[in-house]
PDB file of C-alpha atoms in Angstrom:
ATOM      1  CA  UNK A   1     -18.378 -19.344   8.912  1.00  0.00           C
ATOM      2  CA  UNK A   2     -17.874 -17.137  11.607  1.00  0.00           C
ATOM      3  CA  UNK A   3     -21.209 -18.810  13.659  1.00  0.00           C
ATOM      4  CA  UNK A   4     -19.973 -22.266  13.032  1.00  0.00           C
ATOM      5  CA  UNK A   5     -15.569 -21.874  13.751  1.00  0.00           C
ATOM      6  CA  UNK A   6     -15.209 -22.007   9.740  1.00  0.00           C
ATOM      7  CA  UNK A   7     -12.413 -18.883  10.314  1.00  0.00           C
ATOM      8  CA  UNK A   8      -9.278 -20.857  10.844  1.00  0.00           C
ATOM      9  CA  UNK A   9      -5.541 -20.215  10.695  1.00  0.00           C
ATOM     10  CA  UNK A  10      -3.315 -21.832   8.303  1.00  0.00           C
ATOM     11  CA  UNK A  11       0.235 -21.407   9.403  1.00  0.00           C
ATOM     12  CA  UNK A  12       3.700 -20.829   6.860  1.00  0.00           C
ATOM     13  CA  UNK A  13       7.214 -21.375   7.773  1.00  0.00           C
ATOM     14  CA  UNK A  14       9.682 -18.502   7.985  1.00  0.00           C
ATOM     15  CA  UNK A  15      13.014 -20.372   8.532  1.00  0.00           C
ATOM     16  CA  UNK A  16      16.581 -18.928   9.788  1.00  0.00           C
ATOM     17  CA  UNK A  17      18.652 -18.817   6.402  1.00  0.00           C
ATOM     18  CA  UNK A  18      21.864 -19.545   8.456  1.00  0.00           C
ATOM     19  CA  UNK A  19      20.137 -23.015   9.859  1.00  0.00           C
ATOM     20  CA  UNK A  20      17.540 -23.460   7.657  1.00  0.00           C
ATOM     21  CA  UNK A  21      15.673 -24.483  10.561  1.00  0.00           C
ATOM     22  CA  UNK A  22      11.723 -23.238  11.537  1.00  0.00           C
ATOM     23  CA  UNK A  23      11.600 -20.097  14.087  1.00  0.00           C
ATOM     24  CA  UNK A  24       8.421 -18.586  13.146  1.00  0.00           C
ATOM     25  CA  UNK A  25       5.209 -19.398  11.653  1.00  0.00           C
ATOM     26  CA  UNK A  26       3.154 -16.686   9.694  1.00  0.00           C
ATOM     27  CA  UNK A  27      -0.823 -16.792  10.750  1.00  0.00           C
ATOM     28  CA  UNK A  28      -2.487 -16.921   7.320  1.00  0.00           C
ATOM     29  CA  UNK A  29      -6.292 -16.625   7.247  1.00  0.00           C
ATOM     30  CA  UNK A  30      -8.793 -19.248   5.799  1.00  0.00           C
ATOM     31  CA  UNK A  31     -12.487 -19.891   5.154  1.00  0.00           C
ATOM     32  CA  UNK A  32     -14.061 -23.434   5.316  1.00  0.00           C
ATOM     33  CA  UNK A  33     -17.261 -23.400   3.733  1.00  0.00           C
ATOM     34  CA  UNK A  34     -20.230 -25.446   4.085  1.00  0.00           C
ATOM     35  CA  UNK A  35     -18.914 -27.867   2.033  1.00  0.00           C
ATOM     36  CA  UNK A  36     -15.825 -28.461   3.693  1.00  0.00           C
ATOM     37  CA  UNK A  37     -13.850 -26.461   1.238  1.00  0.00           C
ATOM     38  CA  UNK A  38     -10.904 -23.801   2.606  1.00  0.00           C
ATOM     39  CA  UNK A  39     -10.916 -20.791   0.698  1.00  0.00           C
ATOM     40  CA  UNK A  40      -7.931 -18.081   0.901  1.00  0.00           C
ATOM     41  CA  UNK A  41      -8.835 -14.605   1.299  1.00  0.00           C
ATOM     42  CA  UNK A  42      -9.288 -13.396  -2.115  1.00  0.00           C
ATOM     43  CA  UNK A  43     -12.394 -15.004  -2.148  1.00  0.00           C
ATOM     44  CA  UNK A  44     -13.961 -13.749   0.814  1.00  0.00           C
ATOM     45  CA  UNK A  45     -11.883 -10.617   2.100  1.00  0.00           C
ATOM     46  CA  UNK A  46     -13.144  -7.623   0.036  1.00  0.00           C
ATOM     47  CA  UNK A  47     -17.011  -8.864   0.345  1.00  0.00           C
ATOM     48  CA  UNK A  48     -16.479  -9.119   4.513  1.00  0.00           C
ATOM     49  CA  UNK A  49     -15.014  -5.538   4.733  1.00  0.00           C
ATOM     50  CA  UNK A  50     -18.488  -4.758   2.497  1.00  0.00           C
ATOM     51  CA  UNK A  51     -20.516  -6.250   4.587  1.00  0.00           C
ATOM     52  CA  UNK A  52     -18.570  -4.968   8.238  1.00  0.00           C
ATOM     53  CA  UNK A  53     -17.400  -8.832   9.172  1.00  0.00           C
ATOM     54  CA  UNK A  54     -13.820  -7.847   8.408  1.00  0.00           C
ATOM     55  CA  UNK A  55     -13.020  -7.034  12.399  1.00  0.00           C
ATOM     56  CA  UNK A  56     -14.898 -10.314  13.750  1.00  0.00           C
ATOM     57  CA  UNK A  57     -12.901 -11.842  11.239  1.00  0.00           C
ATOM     58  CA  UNK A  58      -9.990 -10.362  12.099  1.00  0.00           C
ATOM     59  CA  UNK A  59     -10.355 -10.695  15.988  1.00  0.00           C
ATOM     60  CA  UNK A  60     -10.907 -14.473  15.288  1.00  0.00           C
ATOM     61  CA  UNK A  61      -7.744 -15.041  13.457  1.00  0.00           C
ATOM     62  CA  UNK A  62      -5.664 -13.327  16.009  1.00  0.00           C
ATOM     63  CA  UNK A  63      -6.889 -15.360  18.546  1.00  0.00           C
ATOM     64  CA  UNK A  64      -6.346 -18.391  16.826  1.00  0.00           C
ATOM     65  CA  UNK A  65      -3.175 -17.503  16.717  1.00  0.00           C
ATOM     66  CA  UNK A  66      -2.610 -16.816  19.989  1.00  0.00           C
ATOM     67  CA  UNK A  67      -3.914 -20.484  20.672  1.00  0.00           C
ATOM     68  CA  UNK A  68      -1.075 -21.439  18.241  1.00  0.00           C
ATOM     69  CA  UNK A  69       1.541 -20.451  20.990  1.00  0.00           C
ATOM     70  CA  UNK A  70       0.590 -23.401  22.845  1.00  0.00           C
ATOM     71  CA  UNK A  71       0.965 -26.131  20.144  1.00  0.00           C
ATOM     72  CA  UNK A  72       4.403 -25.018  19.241  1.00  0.00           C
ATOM     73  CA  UNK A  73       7.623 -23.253  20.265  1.00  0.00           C
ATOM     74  CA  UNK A  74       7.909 -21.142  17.555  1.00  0.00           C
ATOM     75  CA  UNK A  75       7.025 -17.875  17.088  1.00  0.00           C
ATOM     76  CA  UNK A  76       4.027 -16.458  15.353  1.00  0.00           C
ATOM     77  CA  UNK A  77       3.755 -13.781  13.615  1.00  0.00           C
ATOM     78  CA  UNK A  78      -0.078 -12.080  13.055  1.00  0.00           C
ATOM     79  CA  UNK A  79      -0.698  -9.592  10.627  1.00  0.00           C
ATOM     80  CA  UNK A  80      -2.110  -6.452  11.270  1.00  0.00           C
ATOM     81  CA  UNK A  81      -3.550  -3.233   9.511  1.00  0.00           C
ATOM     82  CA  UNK A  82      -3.446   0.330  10.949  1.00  0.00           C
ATOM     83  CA  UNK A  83      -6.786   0.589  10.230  1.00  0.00           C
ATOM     84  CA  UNK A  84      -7.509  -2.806  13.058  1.00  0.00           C
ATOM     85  CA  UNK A  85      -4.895  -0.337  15.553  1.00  0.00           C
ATOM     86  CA  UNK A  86      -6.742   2.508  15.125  1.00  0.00           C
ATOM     87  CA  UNK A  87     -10.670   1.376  16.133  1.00  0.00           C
ATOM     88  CA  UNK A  88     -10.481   0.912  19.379  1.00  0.00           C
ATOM     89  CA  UNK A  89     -12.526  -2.379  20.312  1.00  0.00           C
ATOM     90  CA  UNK A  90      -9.796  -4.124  18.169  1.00  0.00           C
ATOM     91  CA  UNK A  91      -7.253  -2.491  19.648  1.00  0.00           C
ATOM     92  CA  UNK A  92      -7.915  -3.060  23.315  1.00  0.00           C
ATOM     93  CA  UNK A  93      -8.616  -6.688  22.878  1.00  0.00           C
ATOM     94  CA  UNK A  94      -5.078  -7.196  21.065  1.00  0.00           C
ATOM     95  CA  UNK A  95      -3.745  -5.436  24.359  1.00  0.00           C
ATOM     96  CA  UNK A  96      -5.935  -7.636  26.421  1.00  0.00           C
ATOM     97  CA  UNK A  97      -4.857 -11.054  24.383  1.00  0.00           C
ATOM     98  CA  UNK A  98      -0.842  -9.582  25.116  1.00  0.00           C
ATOM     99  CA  UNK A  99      -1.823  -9.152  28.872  1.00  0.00           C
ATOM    100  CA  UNK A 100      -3.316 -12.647  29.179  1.00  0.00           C
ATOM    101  CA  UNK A 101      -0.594 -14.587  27.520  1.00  0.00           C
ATOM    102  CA  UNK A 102       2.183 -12.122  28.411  1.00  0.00           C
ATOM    103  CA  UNK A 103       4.168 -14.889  29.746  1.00  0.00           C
ATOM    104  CA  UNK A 104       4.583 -16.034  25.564  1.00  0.00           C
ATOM    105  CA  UNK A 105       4.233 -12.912  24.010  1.00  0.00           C
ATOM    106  CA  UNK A 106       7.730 -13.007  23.287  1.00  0.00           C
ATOM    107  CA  UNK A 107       6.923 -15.477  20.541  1.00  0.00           C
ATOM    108  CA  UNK A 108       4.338 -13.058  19.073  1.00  0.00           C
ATOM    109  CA  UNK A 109       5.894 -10.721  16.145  1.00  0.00           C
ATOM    110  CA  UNK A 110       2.816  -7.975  14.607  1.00  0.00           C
ATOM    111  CA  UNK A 111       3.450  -7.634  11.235  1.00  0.00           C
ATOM    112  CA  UNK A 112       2.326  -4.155   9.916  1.00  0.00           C
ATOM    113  CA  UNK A 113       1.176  -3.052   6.494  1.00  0.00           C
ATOM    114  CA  UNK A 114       2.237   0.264   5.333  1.00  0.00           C
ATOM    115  CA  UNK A 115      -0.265   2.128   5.080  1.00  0.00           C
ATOM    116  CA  UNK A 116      -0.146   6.026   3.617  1.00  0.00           C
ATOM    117  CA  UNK A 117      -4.069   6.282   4.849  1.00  0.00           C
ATOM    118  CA  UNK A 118      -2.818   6.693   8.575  1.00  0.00           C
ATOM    119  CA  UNK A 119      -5.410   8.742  10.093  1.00  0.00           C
ATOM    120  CA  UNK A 120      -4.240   8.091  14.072  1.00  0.00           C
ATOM    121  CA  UNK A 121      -0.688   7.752  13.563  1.00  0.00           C
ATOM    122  CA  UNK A 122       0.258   8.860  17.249  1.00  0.00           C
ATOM    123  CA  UNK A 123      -2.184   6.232  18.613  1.00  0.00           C
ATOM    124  CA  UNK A 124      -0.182   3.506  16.588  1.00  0.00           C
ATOM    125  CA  UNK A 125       2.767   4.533  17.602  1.00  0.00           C
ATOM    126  CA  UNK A 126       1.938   4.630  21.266  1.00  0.00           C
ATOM    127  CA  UNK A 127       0.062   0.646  21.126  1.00  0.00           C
ATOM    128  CA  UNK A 128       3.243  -0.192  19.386  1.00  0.00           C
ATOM    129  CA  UNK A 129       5.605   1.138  22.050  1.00  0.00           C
ATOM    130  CA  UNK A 130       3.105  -0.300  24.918  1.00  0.00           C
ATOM    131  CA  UNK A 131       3.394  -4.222  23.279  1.00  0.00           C
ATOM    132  CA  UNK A 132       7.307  -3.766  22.308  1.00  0.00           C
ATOM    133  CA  UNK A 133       7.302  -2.956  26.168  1.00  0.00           C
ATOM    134  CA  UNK A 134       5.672  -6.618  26.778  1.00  0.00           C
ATOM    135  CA  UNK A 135       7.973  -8.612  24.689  1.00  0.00           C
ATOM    136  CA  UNK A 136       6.130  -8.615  21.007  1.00  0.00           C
ATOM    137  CA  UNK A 137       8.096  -7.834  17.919  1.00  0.00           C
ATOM    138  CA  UNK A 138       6.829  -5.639  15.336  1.00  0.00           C
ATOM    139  CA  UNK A 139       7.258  -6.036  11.600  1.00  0.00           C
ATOM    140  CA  UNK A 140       6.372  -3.949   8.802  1.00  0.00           C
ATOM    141  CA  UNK A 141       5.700  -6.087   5.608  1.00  0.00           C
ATOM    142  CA  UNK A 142       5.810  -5.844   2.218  1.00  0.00           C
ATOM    143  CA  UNK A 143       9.134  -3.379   2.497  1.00  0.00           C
ATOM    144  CA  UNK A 144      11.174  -1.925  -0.802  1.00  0.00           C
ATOM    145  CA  UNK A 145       7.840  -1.639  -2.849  1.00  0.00           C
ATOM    146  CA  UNK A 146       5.123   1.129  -3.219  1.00  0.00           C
ATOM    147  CA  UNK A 147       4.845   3.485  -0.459  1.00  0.00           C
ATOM    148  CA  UNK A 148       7.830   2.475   1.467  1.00  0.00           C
ATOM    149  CA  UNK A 149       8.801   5.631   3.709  1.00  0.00           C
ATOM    150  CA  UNK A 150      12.355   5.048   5.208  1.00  0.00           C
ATOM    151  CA  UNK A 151      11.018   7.480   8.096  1.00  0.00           C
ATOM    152  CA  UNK A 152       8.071   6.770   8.907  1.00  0.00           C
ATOM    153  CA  UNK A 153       9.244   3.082   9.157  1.00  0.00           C
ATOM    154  CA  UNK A 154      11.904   4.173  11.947  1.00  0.00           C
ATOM    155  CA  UNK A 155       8.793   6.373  13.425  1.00  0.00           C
ATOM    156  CA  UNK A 156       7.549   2.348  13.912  1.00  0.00           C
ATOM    157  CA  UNK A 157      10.693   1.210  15.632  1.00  0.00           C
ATOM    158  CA  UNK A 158      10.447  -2.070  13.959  1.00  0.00           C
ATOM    159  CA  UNK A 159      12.188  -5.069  14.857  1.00  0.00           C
ATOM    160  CA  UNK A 160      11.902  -6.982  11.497  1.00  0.00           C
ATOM    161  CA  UNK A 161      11.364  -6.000   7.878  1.00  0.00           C
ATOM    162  CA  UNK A 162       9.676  -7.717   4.996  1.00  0.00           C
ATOM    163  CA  UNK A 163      10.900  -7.765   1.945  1.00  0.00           C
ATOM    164  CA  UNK A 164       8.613  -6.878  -0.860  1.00  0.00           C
ATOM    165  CA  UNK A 165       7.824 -10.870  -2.688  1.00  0.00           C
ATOM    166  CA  UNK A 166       7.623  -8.932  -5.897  1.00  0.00           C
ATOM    167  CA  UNK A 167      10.829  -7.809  -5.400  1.00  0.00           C
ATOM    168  CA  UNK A 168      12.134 -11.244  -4.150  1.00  0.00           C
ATOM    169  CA  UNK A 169      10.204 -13.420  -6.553  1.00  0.00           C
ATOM    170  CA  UNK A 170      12.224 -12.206  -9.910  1.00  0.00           C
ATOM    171  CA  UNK A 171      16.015 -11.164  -8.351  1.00  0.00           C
ATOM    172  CA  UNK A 172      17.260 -14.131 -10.280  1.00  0.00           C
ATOM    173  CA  UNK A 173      16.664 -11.920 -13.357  1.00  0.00           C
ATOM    174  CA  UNK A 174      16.047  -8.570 -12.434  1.00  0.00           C
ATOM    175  CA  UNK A 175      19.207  -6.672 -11.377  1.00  0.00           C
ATOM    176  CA  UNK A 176      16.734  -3.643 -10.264  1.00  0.00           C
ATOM    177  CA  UNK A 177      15.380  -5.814  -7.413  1.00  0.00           C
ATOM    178  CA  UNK A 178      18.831  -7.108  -6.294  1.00  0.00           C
ATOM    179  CA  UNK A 179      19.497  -3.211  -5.561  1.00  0.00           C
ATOM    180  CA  UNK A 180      16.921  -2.496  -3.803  1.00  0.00           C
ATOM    181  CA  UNK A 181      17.060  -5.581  -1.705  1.00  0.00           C
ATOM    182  CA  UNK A 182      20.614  -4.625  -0.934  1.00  0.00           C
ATOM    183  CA  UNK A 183      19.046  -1.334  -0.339  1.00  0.00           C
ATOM    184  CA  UNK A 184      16.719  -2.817   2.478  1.00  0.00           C
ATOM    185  CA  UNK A 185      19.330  -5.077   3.687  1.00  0.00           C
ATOM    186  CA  UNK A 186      22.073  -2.364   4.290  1.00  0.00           C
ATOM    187  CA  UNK A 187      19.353  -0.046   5.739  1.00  0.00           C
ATOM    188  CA  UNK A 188      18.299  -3.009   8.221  1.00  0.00           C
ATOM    189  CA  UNK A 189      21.876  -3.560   9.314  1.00  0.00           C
ATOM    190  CA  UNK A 190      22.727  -0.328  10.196  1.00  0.00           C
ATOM    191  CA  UNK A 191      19.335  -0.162  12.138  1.00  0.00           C
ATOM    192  CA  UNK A 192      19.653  -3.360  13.708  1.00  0.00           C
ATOM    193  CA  UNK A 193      16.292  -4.639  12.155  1.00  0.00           C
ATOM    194  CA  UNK A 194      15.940  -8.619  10.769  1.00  0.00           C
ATOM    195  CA  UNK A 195      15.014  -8.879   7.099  1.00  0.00           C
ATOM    196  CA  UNK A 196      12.664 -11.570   6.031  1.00  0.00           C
ATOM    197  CA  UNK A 197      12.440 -12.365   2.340  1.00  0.00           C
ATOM    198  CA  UNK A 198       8.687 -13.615   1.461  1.00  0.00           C
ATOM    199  CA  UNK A 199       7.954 -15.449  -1.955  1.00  0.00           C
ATOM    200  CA  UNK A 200      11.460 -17.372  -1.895  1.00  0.00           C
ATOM    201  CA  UNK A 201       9.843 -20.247  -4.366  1.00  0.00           C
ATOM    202  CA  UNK A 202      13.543 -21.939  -5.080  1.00  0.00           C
ATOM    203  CA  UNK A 203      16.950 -22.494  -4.515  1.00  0.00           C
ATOM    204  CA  UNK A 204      18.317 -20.134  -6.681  1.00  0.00           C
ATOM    205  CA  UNK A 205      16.680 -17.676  -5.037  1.00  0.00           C
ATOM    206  CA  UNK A 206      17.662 -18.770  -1.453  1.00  0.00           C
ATOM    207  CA  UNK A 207      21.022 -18.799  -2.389  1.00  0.00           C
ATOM    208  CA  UNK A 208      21.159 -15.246  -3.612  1.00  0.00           C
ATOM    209  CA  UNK A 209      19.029 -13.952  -0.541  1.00  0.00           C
ATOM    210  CA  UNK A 210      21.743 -15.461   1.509  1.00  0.00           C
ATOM    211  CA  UNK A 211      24.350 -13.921  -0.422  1.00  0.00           C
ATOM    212  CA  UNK A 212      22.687 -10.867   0.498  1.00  0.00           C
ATOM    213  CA  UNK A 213      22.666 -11.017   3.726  1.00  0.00           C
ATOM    214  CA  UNK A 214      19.174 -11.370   4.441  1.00  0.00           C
ATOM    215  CA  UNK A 215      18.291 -13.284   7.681  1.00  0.00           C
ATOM    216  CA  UNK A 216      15.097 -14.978   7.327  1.00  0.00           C
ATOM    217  CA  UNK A 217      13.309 -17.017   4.378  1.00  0.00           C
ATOM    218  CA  UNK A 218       9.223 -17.539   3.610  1.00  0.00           C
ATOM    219  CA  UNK A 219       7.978 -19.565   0.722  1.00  0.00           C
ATOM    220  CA  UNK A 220       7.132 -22.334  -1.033  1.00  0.00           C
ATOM    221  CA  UNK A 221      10.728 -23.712  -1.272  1.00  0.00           C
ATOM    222  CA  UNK A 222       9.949 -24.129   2.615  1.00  0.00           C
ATOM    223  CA  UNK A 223       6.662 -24.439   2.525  1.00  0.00           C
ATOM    224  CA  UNK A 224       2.813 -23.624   1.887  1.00  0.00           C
ATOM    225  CA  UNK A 225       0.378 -22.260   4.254  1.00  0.00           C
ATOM    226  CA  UNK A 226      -0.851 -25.432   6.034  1.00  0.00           C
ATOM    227  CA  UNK A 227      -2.520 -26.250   9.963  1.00  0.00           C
ATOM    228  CA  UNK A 228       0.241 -26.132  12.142  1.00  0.00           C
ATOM    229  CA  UNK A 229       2.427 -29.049  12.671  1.00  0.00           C
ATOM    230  CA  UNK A 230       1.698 -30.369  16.158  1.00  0.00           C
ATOM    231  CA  UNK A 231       4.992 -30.356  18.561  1.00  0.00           C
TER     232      UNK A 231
END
């Protein structure tokens, strides 16, 4: 796949839950096989990190979707582990890819997964302050769940938070996640961070994000990982 282009991007919608309207598009990866058929990443990710392809794959995707910047005006948003910020041939060509198209890194956002197994934690902090510097946006995903240190996640400056989608995906039922989205959403405010809700798969659950306060929606009631639509 990664001789003949077979790495692609699919691209999701995160939409402005004021508007409703597109702003950013998460960079999803995907695997098109010899037979034409695109896998998602549970069916190729843990054998690649195995067998060392993880950081070509990886490098691949986020230059795919830094090609994305110039088929739409949207933002895109690129996800990121600390582990691809601390080795250092990743790192320096994300720097390089911000230097090259610094006139639209603007519309980048690096979306960060926590991560308790920081080993270089003043080396992340310094590539994050050097790319804030250029214009990029930094998010940490998968917030209110699991590890979820409030200070450490102010050590990352971050302009957006994710909301857990196992929190998101039952707070029609579950008063326990409605409190800790609140939680996360009060936090953000006083911090003046965006939230972004991921897994919103209906109405119902739009309209009580909303409610909430929380600024931005992902999911399939706005739609699947797909190539992006051209401009």
């Amino acid at each position: 796949a990664l001789q003949k282009s077979g790495i692609i991007s699919y691209f999701q919608p995160i939409v402005d839950n004021k508007t409703k309207q597109v702003v950013k598009y998460e960079s999803l990866v995907r695997l098109v096989n010899e037979y034409g058929e695109v896998w998602a990443p549970w069916k190729f990710f843990f054998i690649s990190k195995k067998g060392r392809y993880y950081t070509q794959i990886t490098q691949r995707v986020v230059e795919n979707s830094f090609k994305a910047l110039y088929e739409t005006q949207a933002g895109i948003t690129i996800n990121l582990s600390a582990l691809d910020i601390e080795e250092h041939t990743m790192r320096e060509h994300l720097l390089e890819l911000v230097k090259e198209h610094a006139s639209r890194a603007h519309r980048i956002t690096f979306e960060l997964l926590e991560d308790e197994n920081v080993k270089e934690f003043e080396i992340i902090k310094r590539f994050i302050q050097y790319v804030k510097a250029m214009g990029v946006s930094i998010a940490i995903d998968d917030f209110g769940s699991g590890y979820s240190n409030f200070e450490r996640l102010l050590d990352y400056e971050p302009d957006i938070i994710k909301i857990d989608g196992s929190l998101v995906k039952n707070i029609a039922t579950d008063d326990y996640s409605i409190s800790i989205v609140k939680l996360v959403v009060n936090f953000a405010k006083e911090h003046g961070i965006k939230t972004v809700a991921e897994f919103v798969e209906n109405e119902t659950i739009y309209n009580i994000l909303y409610d909430l306060g929380v600024d931005y929606s992902q999911g399939y009631y706005f739609g699947k990982p797909e190539p992006l639509p051209k401009k």
